[in-house]
GROMACS .gro file of C-alpha atoms in nm:
model
  197
    1MET     CA    1  -4.519  17.216  18.703
    2SER     CA    2  -4.231  16.964  18.768
    3ARG     CA    3  -4.464  16.753  18.958
    4PHE     CA    4  -4.677  16.730  18.627
    5GLN     CA    5  -4.361  16.648  18.413
    6SER     CA    6  -4.234  16.397  18.651
    7PHE     CA    7  -4.603  16.234  18.650
    8HIS     CA    8  -4.598  16.237  18.275
    9VAL     CA    9  -4.261  16.085  18.239
   10GLY     CA   10  -4.336  15.828  18.467
   11ARG     CA   11  -4.651  15.741  18.270
   12ILE     CA   12  -4.422  15.717  17.953
   13ILE     CA   13  -4.186  15.469  18.134
   14LEU     CA   14  -4.430  15.277  18.280
   15GLY     CA   15  -4.604  15.247  17.923
   16VAL     CA   16  -4.276  15.152  17.782
   17ALA     CA   17  -4.204  14.888  18.044
   18ALA     CA   18  -4.564  14.743  17.974
   19PHE     CA   19  -4.493  14.739  17.620
   20ALA     CA   20  -4.152  14.568  17.638
   21LEU     CA   21  -4.315  14.285  17.878
   22PHE     CA   22  -4.612  14.237  17.650
   23SER     CA   23  -4.360  14.209  17.346
   24ALA     CA   24  -4.147  13.966  17.531
   25LEU     CA   25  -4.435  13.754  17.617
   26VAL     CA   26  -4.617  13.758  17.287
   27TYR     CA   27  -4.306  13.774  17.052
   28PRO     CA   28  -4.194  13.424  17.094
   29SER     CA   29  -4.514  13.274  17.026
   30LEU     CA   30  -4.549  13.489  16.718
   31ALA     CA   31  -4.204  13.391  16.594
   32GLU     CA   32  -4.297  13.010  16.679
   33GLU     CA   33  -4.614  13.056  16.472
   34THR     CA   34  -4.400  13.214  16.175
   35ASN     CA   35  -4.138  12.937  16.194
   36SER     CA   36  -4.391  12.675  16.197
   37THR     CA   37  -4.591  12.840  15.899
   38ALA     CA   38  -4.236  12.867  15.699
   39ASP     CA   39  -4.149  12.507  15.774
   40GLU     CA   40  -4.528  12.401  15.677
   41THR     CA   41  -4.490  12.610  15.343
   42THR     CA   42  -4.160  12.438  15.269
   43ALA     CA   43  -4.266  12.108  15.352
   44ALA     CA   44  -4.578  12.177  15.122
   45ARG     CA   45  -4.404  12.273  14.804
   46ASP     CA   46  -4.467  12.095  14.451
   47LEU     CA   47  -4.206  11.851  14.416
   48ALA     CA   48  -4.314  11.737  14.057
   49ARG     CA   49  -4.199  12.065  13.898
   50MET     CA   50  -3.948  12.070  13.619
   51HIS     CA   51  -3.753  12.360  13.761
   52SER     CA   52  -3.697  12.148  14.070
   53GLY     CA   53  -3.531  11.899  13.861
   54ALA     CA   54  -3.832  11.647  13.846
   55LYS     CA   55  -3.864  11.432  13.525
   56ILE     CA   56  -4.185  11.296  13.439
   57ASP     CA   57  -4.220  10.982  13.186
   58TYR     CA   58  -4.587  10.886  13.040
   59ILE     CA   59  -4.684  10.545  12.945
   60THR     CA   60  -4.976  10.558  12.712
   61PRO     CA   61  -5.254  10.265  12.705
   62ASP     CA   62  -5.093  10.124  12.395
   63GLY     CA   63  -4.752  10.089  12.602
   64ARG     CA   64  -4.567  10.376  12.425
   65LEU     CA   65  -4.288  10.568  12.685
   66LEU     CA   66  -4.301  10.926  12.649
   67ALA     CA   67  -4.121  11.226  12.848
   68VAL     CA   68  -4.369  11.490  12.919
   69PRO     CA   69  -4.265  11.792  12.763
   70THR     CA   70  -4.296  12.154  12.910
   71ALA     CA   71  -4.533  12.410  12.801
   72GLY     CA   72  -4.234  12.590  12.635
   73GLN     CA   73  -4.111  12.308  12.429
   74LYS     CA   74  -4.269  12.270  12.096
   75ASP     CA   75  -4.408  11.924  12.056
   76SER     CA   76  -4.716  11.918  11.865
   77SER     CA   77  -4.745  11.526  11.921
   78ALA     CA   78  -4.743  11.555  12.305
   79THR     CA   79  -5.066  11.445  12.498
   80ALA     CA   80  -4.943  11.496  12.836
   81LEU     CA   81  -4.808  11.854  12.890
   82ILE     CA   82  -4.656  12.048  13.180
   83MET     CA   83  -4.830  12.373  13.188
   84ASP     CA   84  -4.681  12.729  13.250
   85ASP     CA   85  -4.774  12.670  13.616
   86ASP     CA   86  -4.571  12.383  13.617
   87THR     CA   87  -4.857  12.142  13.685
   88LEU     CA   88  -4.925  11.855  13.454
   89SER     CA   89  -5.233  11.838  13.211
   90CYS     CA   90  -5.316  11.503  13.039
   91PRO     CA   91  -5.585  11.338  12.859
   92LEU     CA   92  -5.673  10.998  13.005
   93GLN     CA   93  -5.775  10.734  12.734
   94GLU     CA   94  -5.979  10.417  12.828
   95GLY     CA   95  -5.716  10.174  12.957
   96ASP     CA   96  -5.422  10.174  13.159
   97THR     CA   97  -5.205  10.502  13.172
   98THR     CA   98  -4.892  10.518  13.394
   99PHE     CA   99  -4.674  10.870  13.524
  100ILE     CA  100  -4.346  10.803  13.670
  101ILE     CA  101  -4.208  11.098  13.829
  102SER     CA  102  -3.841  11.106  13.926
  103PHE     CA  103  -3.678  11.342  14.155
  104PRO     CA  104  -3.305  11.426  14.169
  105LYS     CA  105  -3.291  11.295  14.535
  106THR     CA  106  -3.505  11.094  14.777
  107SER     CA  107  -3.777  11.332  14.918
  108GLN     CA  108  -4.032  11.328  15.190
  109LEU     CA  109  -4.374  11.312  15.055
  110ASP     CA  110  -4.703  11.494  15.191
  111HIS     CA  111  -4.981  11.468  14.954
  112PHE     CA  112  -5.080  11.411  14.578
  113THR     CA  113  -5.339  11.645  14.431
  114PHE     CA  114  -5.522  11.656  14.086
  115VAL     CA  115  -5.848  11.766  13.919
  116ASN     CA  116  -6.070  11.565  13.730
  117GLU     CA  117  -6.190  11.788  13.454
  118ASN     CA  118  -6.471  11.581  13.333
  119ALA     CA  119  -6.702  11.449  13.623
  120ALA     CA  120  -6.813  11.179  13.379
  121VAL     CA  121  -6.469  11.008  13.393
  122GLN     CA  122  -6.476  10.663  13.533
  123GLY     CA  123  -6.165  10.467  13.671
  124GLU     CA  124  -5.942  10.433  13.957
  125MET     CA  125  -5.587  10.508  14.040
  126LYS     CA  126  -5.301  10.371  14.251
  127ILE     CA  127  -4.995  10.518  14.405
  128ALA     CA  128  -4.655  10.324  14.412
  129VAL     CA  129  -4.297  10.454  14.535
  130SER     CA  130  -3.936  10.330  14.505
  131ASN     CA  131  -3.606  10.475  14.573
  132ASP     CA  132  -3.456  10.285  14.298
  133ARG     CA  133  -3.542  10.328  13.929
  134LEU     CA  134  -3.767  10.044  13.822
  135PRO     CA  135  -3.963   9.929  13.519
  136ALA     CA  136  -4.321  10.031  13.541
  137ASP     CA  137  -4.450   9.674  13.566
  138SER     CA  138  -4.187   9.572  13.824
  139PRO     CA  139  -4.338   9.392  14.155
  140LYS     CA  140  -4.084   9.589  14.348
  141TRP     CA  141  -4.286   9.898  14.356
  142THR     CA  142  -4.423   9.977  14.712
  143GLU     CA  143  -4.781  10.054  14.683
  144VAL     CA  144  -4.881  10.343  14.918
  145SER     CA  145  -5.246  10.392  14.857
  146GLY     CA  146  -5.527  10.142  14.763
  147ARG     CA  147  -5.766  10.187  14.467
  148THR     CA  148  -5.907  10.514  14.478
  149ALA     CA  149  -6.187  10.581  14.243
  150PHE     CA  150  -6.223  10.898  14.062
  151THR     CA  151  -6.577  10.892  13.940
  152SER     CA  152  -6.803  11.169  13.998
  153LYS     CA  153  -6.542  11.376  14.173
  154ARG     CA  154  -6.369  11.657  14.082
  155PHE     CA  155  -6.065  11.755  14.332
  156PHE     CA  156  -5.875  11.475  14.478
  157ASN     CA  157  -5.602  11.542  14.786
  158LEU     CA  158  -5.463  11.216  14.865
  159SER     CA  159  -5.231  11.200  15.190
  160MET     CA  160  -4.874  11.072  15.167
  161VAL     CA  161  -4.753  11.169  15.490
  162GLY     CA  162  -4.464  10.973  15.615
  163VAL     CA  163  -4.358  10.810  15.272
  164GLU     CA  164  -4.010  10.883  15.130
  165ALA     CA  165  -3.917  10.818  14.774
  166ARG     CA  166  -3.710  10.913  14.481
  167TYR     CA  167  -3.970  10.750  14.208
  168VAL     CA  168  -4.345  10.786  14.234
  169LYS     CA  169  -4.554  10.578  14.005
  170LEU     CA  170  -4.920  10.685  13.954
  171SER     CA  171  -5.128  10.432  13.778
  172PHE     CA  172  -5.467  10.527  13.619
  173HIS     CA  173  -5.705  10.245  13.526
  174VAL     CA  174  -5.964  10.410  13.298
  175GLU     CA  175  -6.288  10.294  13.215
  176LYS     CA  176  -6.461  10.598  13.050
  177GLY     CA  177  -6.188  10.856  12.933
  178GLY     CA  178  -6.150  11.235  13.035
  179HIS     CA  179  -5.909  11.463  13.128
  180VAL     CA  180  -5.705  11.536  13.452
  181ALA     CA  181  -5.524  11.869  13.533
  182GLY     CA  182  -5.317  12.038  13.812
  183LEU     CA  183  -5.132  11.729  13.897
  184GLY     CA  184  -4.921  11.808  14.202
  185LEU     CA  185  -4.703  11.599  14.425
  186PHE     CA  186  -4.620  11.761  14.741
  187GLY     CA  187  -4.346  11.745  14.979
  188GLY     CA  188  -4.030  11.836  15.159
  189ALA     CA  189  -3.664  11.766  15.242
  190SER     CA  190  -3.592  11.381  15.326
  191LEU     CA  191  -3.566  11.253  15.682
  192GLU     CA  192  -3.204  11.198  15.616
  193LYS     CA  193  -3.166  11.559  15.536
  194TYR     CA  194  -3.309  11.655  15.877
  195ALA     CA  195  -3.104  11.413  16.051
  196LYS     CA  196  -2.804  11.565  15.922
  197ARG     CA  197  -2.879  11.899  16.067
   0.00000   0.00000   0.00000
């Protein structure tokens, strides 16, 4: 019976040792995957959210400058609106419409998304950035994307990897009006913040 017990105890010790070795080999790679996923999640947060300190100004085709109200604010005259999920929803009239998104500090940008709610809309858009507050028509804005047509397409996901800015200007030139929603500007901490680590 003692021979059986020692054999059984030996198998338990061998099993625990194998489990420990397996855990030591696999756990670091799992931790790296978890950390990289967490970093990617952090880097992919929507910066254009009001609770993050972002401010969005809206310049209508007739030249009026308006601050975009949140869904909770009572403004019956508002045409552009921050929805409950903190995304922008706005009709696009024929002509030029500009959004200027201001962040509390310089941020590293990753990508810009929006949904064209009406596939019949025709026009194009451009994205420009600055670290200084500039008038919308200033030539000092740095263009980061060429003209992007938004005709017959519903979902847009434009890469902005490697771009840092405190102010982002979204310029829409609309030939046939419609509605955009789900506007999001994703990114993370600035390179300056990473350098201080």
